[in-house]
Tab-separated table of C-alpha atoms in Angstrom:
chain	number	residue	atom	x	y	z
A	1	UNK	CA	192.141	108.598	-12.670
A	2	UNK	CA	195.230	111.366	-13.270
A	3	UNK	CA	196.980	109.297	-10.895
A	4	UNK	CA	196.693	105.571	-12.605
A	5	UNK	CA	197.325	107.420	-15.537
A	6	UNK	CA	201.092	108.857	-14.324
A	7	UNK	CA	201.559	104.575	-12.817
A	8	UNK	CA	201.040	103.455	-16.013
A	9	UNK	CA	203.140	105.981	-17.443
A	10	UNK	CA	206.139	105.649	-15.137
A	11	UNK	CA	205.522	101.671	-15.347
A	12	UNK	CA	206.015	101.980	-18.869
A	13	UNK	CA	208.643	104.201	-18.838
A	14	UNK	CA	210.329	102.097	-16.982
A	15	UNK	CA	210.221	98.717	-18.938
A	16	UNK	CA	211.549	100.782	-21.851
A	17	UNK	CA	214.715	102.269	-19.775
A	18	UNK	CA	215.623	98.355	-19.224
A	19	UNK	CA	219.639	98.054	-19.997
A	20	UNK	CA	219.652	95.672	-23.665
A	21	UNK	CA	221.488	92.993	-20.757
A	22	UNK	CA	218.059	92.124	-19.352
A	23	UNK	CA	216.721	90.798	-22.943
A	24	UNK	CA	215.919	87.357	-23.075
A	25	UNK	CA	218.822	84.716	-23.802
A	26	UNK	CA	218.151	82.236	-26.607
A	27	UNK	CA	218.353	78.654	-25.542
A	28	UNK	CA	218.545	75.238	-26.977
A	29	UNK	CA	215.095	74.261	-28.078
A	30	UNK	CA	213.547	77.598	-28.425
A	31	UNK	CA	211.772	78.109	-32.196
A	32	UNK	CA	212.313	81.315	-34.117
A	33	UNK	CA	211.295	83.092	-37.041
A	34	UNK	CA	213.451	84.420	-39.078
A	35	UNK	CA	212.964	86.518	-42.209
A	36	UNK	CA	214.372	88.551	-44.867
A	37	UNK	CA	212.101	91.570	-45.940
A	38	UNK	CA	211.587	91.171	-49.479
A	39	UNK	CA	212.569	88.179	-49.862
A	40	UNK	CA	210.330	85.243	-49.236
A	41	UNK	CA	212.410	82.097	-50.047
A	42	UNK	CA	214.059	83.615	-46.892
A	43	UNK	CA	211.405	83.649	-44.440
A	44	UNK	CA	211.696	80.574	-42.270
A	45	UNK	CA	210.773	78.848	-38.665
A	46	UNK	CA	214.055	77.171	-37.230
A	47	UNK	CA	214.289	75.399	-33.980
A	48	UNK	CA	217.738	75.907	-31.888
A	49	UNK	CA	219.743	72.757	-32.348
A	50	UNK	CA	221.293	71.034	-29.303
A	51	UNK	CA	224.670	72.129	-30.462
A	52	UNK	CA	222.913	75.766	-29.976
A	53	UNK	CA	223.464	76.429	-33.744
A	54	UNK	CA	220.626	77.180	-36.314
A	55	UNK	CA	220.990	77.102	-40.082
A	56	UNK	CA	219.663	79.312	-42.971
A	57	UNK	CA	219.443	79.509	-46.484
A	58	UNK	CA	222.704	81.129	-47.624
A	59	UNK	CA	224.289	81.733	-44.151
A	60	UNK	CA	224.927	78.187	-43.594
A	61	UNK	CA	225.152	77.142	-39.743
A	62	UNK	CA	224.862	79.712	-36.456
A	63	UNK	CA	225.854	79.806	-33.368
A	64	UNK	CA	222.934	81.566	-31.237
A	65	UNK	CA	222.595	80.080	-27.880
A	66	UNK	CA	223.403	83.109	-25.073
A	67	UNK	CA	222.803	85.809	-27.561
A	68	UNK	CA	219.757	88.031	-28.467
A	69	UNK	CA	217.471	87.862	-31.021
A	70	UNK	CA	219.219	91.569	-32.324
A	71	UNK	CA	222.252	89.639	-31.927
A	72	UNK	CA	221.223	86.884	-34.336
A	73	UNK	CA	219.635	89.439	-36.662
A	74	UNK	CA	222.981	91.052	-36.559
A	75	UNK	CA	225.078	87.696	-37.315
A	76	UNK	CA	222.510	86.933	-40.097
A	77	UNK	CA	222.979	90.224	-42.149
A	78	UNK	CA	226.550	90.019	-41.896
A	79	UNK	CA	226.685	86.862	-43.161
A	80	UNK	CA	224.237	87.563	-45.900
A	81	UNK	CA	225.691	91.150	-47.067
A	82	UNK	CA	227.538	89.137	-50.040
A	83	UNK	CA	223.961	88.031	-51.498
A	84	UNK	CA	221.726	90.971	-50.094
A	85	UNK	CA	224.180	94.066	-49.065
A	86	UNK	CA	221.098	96.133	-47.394
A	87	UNK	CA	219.223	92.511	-46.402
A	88	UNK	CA	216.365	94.031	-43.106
A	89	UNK	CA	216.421	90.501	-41.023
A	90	UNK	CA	213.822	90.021	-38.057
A	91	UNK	CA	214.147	87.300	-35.783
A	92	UNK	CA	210.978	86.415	-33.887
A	93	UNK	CA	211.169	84.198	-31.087
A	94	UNK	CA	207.813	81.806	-31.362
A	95	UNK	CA	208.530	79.744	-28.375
A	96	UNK	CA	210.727	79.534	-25.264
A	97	UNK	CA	210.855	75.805	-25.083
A	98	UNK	CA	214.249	75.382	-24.195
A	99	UNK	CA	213.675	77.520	-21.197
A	100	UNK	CA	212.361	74.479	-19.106
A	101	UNK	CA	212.501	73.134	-15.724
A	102	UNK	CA	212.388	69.381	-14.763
A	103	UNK	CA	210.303	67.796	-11.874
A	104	UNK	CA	211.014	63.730	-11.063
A	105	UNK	CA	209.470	61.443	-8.107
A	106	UNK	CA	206.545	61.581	-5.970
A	107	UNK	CA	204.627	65.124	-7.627
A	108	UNK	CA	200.767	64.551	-9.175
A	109	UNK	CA	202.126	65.417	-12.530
A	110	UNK	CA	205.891	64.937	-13.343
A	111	UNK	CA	207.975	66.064	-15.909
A	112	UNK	CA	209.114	69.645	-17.425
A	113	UNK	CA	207.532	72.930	-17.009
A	114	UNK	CA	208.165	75.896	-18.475
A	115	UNK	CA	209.357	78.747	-16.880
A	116	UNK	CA	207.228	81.695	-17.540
A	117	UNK	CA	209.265	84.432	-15.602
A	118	UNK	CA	212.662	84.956	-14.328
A	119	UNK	CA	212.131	84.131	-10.637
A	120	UNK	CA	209.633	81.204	-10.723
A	121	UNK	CA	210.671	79.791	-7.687
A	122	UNK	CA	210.991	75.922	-6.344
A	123	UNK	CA	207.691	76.340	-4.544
A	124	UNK	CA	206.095	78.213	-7.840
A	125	UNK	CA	207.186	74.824	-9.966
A	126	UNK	CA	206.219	72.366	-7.657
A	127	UNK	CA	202.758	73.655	-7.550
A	128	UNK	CA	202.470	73.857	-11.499
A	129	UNK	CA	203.056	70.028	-11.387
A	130	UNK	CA	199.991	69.617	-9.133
A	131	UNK	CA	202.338	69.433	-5.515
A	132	UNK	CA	203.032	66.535	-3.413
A	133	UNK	CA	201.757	63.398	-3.580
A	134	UNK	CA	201.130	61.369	-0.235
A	135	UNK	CA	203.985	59.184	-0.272
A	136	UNK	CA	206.716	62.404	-0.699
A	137	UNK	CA	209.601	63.042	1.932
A	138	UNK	CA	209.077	66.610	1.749
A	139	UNK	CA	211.917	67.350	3.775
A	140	UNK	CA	214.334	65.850	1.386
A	141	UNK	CA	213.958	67.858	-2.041
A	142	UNK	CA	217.080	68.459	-3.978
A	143	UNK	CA	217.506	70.739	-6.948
A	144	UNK	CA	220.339	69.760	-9.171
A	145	UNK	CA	221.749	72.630	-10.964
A	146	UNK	CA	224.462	72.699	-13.634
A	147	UNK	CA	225.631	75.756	-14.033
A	148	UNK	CA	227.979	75.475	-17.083
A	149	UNK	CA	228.215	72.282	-19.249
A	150	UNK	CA	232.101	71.445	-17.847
A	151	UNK	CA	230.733	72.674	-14.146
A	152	UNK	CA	229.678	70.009	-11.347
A	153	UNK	CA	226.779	70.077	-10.991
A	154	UNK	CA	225.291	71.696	-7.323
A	155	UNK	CA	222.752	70.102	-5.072
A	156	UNK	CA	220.419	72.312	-3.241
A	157	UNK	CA	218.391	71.482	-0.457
A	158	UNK	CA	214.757	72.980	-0.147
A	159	UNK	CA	213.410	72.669	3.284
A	160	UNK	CA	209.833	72.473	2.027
A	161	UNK	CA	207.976	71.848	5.803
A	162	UNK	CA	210.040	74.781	7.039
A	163	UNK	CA	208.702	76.986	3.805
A	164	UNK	CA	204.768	76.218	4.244
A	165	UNK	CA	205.313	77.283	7.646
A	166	UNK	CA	206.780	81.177	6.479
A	167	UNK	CA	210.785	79.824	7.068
A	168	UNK	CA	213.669	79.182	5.749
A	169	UNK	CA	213.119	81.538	3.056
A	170	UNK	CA	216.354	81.164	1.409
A	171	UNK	CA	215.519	77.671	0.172
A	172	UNK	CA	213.037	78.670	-1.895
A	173	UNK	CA	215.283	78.818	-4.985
A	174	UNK	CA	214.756	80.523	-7.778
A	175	UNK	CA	214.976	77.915	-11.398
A	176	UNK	CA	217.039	78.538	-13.816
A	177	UNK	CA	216.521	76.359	-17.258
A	178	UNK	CA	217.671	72.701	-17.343
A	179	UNK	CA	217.138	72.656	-13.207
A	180	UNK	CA	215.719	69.893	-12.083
A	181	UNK	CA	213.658	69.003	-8.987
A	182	UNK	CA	213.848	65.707	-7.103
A	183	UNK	CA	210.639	64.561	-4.923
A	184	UNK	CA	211.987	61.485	-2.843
């Protein structure tokens, strides 16, 4: 029991000691909360725009995509120091929705999934959309990646066959948002 007790400990310990780096990115899509204590007209659920701006009563537009949601709090009490000069802003993300993967051709269920964790992998997606359906060239499944909206855009190859069998490890990519997967 002592010994669970010290895992859970160090565990925890642990997540806490993570550098501010590893927070979670806001992307475009995701919904936030985002409130003023104190003052209510100021309490407010706002979707990230494509343009990766939000606005808000008094601060006028934002631009949040790539930052934190202490970053944004930051930004929005700066901005709002004129009207409130000790304003205590919380920004709650509700959902990740912009943090989304795309599946297209010969899958059970196509379309976007979300990614739950940092290294959901091509294999981890294509089950989510119920795998394979009979027709598929597994041997021919691309990932297009864009890593940067002036970038090209990358092609990946995933050796499916070779994976189910325990090889080619390496083309088991892990998804990053706006990925998307192409069953031929």
């Amino acid at each position: 029991m002592i010994i669970r007790f010290l895992f859970f400990l160090l565990a925890t310990c642990s997540a806490w000691a993570q550098p501010a780096s590893e927070s979670y990115v806001l992307r475009h899509g995701d919904r936030l909360q985002v409130s003023v204590w104190k003052e209510e007209a100021l309490n407010r659920e706002v979707r990230i725009l494509p343009d990766g701006s939000i606005s808000f009563p008094l601060v006028g537009r934002i631009v949040v995509v790539g930052d934190s949601t202490s970053e944004v709090e930051g930004k929005i009490r700066e901005r709002l120091k004129s009207y409130i000069p000790e304003a205590v802003v919380s920004v709650v993300i509700l959902a990740t929705e912009g943090n989304a993967v795309y599946v297209l051709g010969k899958v059970l269920k196509p379309g976007p999934v979300a990614l739950t964790s940092a290294d959901t992998t091509v294999l981890q997606v294509l089950s989510q959309v119920g795998g394979l359906d009979r027709f598929a060239n597994a041997d021919a499944i691309v990932v297009l990646r864009k890593s940067s909206p002036d970038a090209r855009q990358q092609t990946l190859r995933v050796r499916y066959s070779a994976l189910l069998k325990g090889e080619a490890l390496e083309s088991n990519v892990v998804m990053r948002p706006g990925d998307t997967v192409m069953v031929p």
